[in-house]
Structures are given as structure tokens and as C-alpha cells.
CSV table of C-alpha atoms in Angstrom, one decimal:
chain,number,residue,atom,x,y,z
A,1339,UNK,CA,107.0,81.6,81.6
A,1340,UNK,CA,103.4,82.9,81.0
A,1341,UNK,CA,104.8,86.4,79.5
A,1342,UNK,CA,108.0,87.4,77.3
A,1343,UNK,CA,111.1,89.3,79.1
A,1344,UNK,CA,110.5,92.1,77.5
A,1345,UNK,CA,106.4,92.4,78.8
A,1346,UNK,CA,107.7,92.0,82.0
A,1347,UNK,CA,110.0,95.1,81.8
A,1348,UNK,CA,107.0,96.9,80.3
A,1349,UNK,CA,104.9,95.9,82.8
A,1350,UNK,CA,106.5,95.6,86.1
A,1351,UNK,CA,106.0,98.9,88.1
A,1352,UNK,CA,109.1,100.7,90.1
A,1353,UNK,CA,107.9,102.8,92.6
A,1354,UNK,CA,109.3,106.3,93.1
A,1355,UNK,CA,110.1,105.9,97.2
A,1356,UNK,CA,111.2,109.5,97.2
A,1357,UNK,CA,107.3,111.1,96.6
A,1358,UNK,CA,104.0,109.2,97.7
A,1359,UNK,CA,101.9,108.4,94.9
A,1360,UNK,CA,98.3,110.3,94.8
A,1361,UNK,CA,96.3,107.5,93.8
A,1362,UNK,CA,96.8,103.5,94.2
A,1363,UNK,CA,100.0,102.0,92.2
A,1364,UNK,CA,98.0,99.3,90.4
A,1365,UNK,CA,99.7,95.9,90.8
A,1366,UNK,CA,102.0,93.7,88.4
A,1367,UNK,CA,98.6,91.4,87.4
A,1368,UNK,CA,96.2,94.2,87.3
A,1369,UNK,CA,98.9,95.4,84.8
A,1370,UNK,CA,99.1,92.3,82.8
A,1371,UNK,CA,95.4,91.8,82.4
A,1372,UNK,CA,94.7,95.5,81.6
A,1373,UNK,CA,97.4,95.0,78.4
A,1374,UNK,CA,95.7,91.5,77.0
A,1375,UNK,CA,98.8,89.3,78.1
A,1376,UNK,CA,97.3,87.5,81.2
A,1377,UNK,CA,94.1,87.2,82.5
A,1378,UNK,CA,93.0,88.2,86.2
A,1379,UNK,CA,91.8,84.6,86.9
A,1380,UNK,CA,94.9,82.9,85.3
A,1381,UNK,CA,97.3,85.6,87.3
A,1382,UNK,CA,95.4,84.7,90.5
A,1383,UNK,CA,95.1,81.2,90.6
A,1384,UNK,CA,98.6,80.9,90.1
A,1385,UNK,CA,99.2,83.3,92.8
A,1386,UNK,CA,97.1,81.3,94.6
A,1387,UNK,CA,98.9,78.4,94.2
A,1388,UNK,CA,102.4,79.2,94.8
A,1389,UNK,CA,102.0,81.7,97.8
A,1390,UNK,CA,99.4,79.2,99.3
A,1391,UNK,CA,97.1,82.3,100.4
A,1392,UNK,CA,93.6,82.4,100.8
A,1393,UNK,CA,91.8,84.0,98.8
A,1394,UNK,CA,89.3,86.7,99.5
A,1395,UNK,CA,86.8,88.3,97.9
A,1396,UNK,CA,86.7,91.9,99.1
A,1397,UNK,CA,83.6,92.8,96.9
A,1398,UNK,CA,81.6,90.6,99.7
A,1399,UNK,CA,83.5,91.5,102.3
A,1400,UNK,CA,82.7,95.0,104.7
A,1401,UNK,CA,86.2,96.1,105.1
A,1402,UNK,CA,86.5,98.3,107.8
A,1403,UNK,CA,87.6,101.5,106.2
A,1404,UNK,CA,88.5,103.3,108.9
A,1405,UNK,CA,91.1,100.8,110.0
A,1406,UNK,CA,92.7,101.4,106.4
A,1407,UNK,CA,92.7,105.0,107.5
A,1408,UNK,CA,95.1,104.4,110.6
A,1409,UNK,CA,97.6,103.5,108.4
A,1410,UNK,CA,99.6,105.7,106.3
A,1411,UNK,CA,97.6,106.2,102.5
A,1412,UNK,CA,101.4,106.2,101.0
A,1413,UNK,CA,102.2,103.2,102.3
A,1414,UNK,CA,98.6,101.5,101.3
A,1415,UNK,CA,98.8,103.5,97.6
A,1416,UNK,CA,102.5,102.4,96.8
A,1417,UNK,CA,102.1,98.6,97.6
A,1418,UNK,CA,98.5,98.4,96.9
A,1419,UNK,CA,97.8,96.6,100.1
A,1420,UNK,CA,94.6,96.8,102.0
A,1421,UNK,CA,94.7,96.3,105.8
A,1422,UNK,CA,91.1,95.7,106.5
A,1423,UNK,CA,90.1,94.1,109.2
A,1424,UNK,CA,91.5,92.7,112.8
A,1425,UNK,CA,90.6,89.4,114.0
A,1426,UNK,CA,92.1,89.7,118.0
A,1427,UNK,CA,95.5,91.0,117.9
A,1428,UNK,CA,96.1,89.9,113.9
A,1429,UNK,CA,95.9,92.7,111.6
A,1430,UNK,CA,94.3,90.8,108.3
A,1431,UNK,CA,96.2,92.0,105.1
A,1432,UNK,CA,94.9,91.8,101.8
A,1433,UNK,CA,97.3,92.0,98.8
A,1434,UNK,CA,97.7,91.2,94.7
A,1435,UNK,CA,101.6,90.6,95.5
A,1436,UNK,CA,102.0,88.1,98.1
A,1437,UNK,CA,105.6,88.2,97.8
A,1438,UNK,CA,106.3,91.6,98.0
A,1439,UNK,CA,108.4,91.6,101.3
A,1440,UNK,CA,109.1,95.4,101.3
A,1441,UNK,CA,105.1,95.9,101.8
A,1442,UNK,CA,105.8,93.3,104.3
A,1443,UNK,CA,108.6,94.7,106.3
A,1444,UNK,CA,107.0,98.4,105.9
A,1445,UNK,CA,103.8,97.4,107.8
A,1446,UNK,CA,105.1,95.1,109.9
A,1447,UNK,CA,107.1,97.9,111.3
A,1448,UNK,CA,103.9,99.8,112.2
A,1449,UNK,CA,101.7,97.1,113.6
A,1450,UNK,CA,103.5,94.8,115.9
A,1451,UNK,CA,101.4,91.8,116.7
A,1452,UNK,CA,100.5,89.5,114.0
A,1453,UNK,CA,99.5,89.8,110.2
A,1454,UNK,CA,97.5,87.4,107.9
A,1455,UNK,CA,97.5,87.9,104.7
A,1456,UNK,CA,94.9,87.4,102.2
A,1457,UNK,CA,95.4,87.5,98.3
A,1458,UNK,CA,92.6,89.5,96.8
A,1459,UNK,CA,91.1,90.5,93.2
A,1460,UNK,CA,93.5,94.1,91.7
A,1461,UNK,CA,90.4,95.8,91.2
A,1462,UNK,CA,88.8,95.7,94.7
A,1463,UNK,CA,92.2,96.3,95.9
A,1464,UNK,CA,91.7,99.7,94.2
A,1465,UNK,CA,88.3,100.9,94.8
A,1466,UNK,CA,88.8,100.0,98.8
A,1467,UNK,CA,92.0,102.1,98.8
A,1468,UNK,CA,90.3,104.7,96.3
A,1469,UNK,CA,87.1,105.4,99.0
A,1470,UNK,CA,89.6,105.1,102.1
A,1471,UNK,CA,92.0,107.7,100.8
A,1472,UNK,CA,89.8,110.1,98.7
């Protein structure tokens, strides 16, 4: 409802699954605020409220990059997820896409225990996974 049908087509990346992308796919909102449609705060607070996430700022957060590097940078790139931190046996999971359930399934599938997820700010997203896969 916040954007037209035809912004959204414009907008909305599709990966290509066959090749892994050399830098980080920016996500849907990062997108939309880039173009003028939606701001970043509007974008997340809705996010916020319908995935019922917490939200985390990564700027003031010391993300353990190395941890980031265990995991495949294809995998981190593509979905623009940032696995930064473990608290016990949870692997903490920040995203701009809380509902993307093929980033979900993919890292799920490489780290057994659980994962929390944290929705975070597009552009923080991007310079962690810019420094942890130069």
C-alpha cells in the first residue's frame, strides 16, 4: 500500500542463484529509500511492527566479524544477512527482510542450534558485510 505495483517491480531484487554476487545485494528498503519512494525510518518501523523483531543498531554494536567469516560471503552477500554474534548456542542474525525464509532455510541448514533474529538499519547491514568480505 505504501508504493505503486509497478515501483515494486522496479524495485524488488531477484537474485541470480546460479553465480554469487561480489558485493552485498542491497535489500528491498534500502532500495526504496535510495529511489525517494520510502523512507528508511518509515520502511523499518513498519518492519518492525509486523515481524515483531527487535531492532538493533549495528553502528553501536562490535559485531564479531570473524564469525561473519565462518559463513559462506555468497550466502551473507545474496540475502544481505549478518550473523554476528552468538549468545550460548544461539547464532544472533541480523537482517532488513525478516521474512525472507529462503535466507532462513539456507542458514539454518549450516548452523544447527538456534537462531535469533534481529532487524537492523540497510546500510550497516552493508558496510559489516563490505569489511567482513573485502
Amino acid at each position: 500500500r505504501l508504493i505503486s505495483a509497478a515501483d515494486f517491480d522496479a524495485c524488488w531484487p531477484n537474485p541470480d542463484l546460479d553465480r554469487p554476487p561480489s558485493e552485498p545485494v542491497p535489500p528491498f528498503i534500502h532500495v526504496l529509500h535510495e529511489k525517494g519512494l520510502v523512507p528508511i525510518e518509515r520502511s523499518l518501523k513498519l518492519l518492525l511492527e509486523r515481524s515483531r523483531l527487535p531492532y538493533l543498531p549495528l553502528d553501536r554494536y562490535d559485531a564479531d566479524v570473524e564469525l561473519t567469516r565462518r559463513f559462506p560471503a555468497a550466502l551473507c552477500r545474496r540475502w544481505c544477512i549478518l550473523p554476528f554474534d552468538t549468545m550460548g548456542r544461539a547464532l544472533l542474525v541480523a537482517t532488513a527482510n525478516p521474512f525472507n525464509q529462503q535466507a532462513v532455510r539456507e542458514i539454518a541448514a549450516l548452523w544447527p542450534q538456534r537462531l535469533q533474529w534481529y532487524l537492523a538499519a540497510p546500510v550497516d547491514l552493508l558496510k559489516y558485510l563490505r569489511t567482513a568480505f573485502r
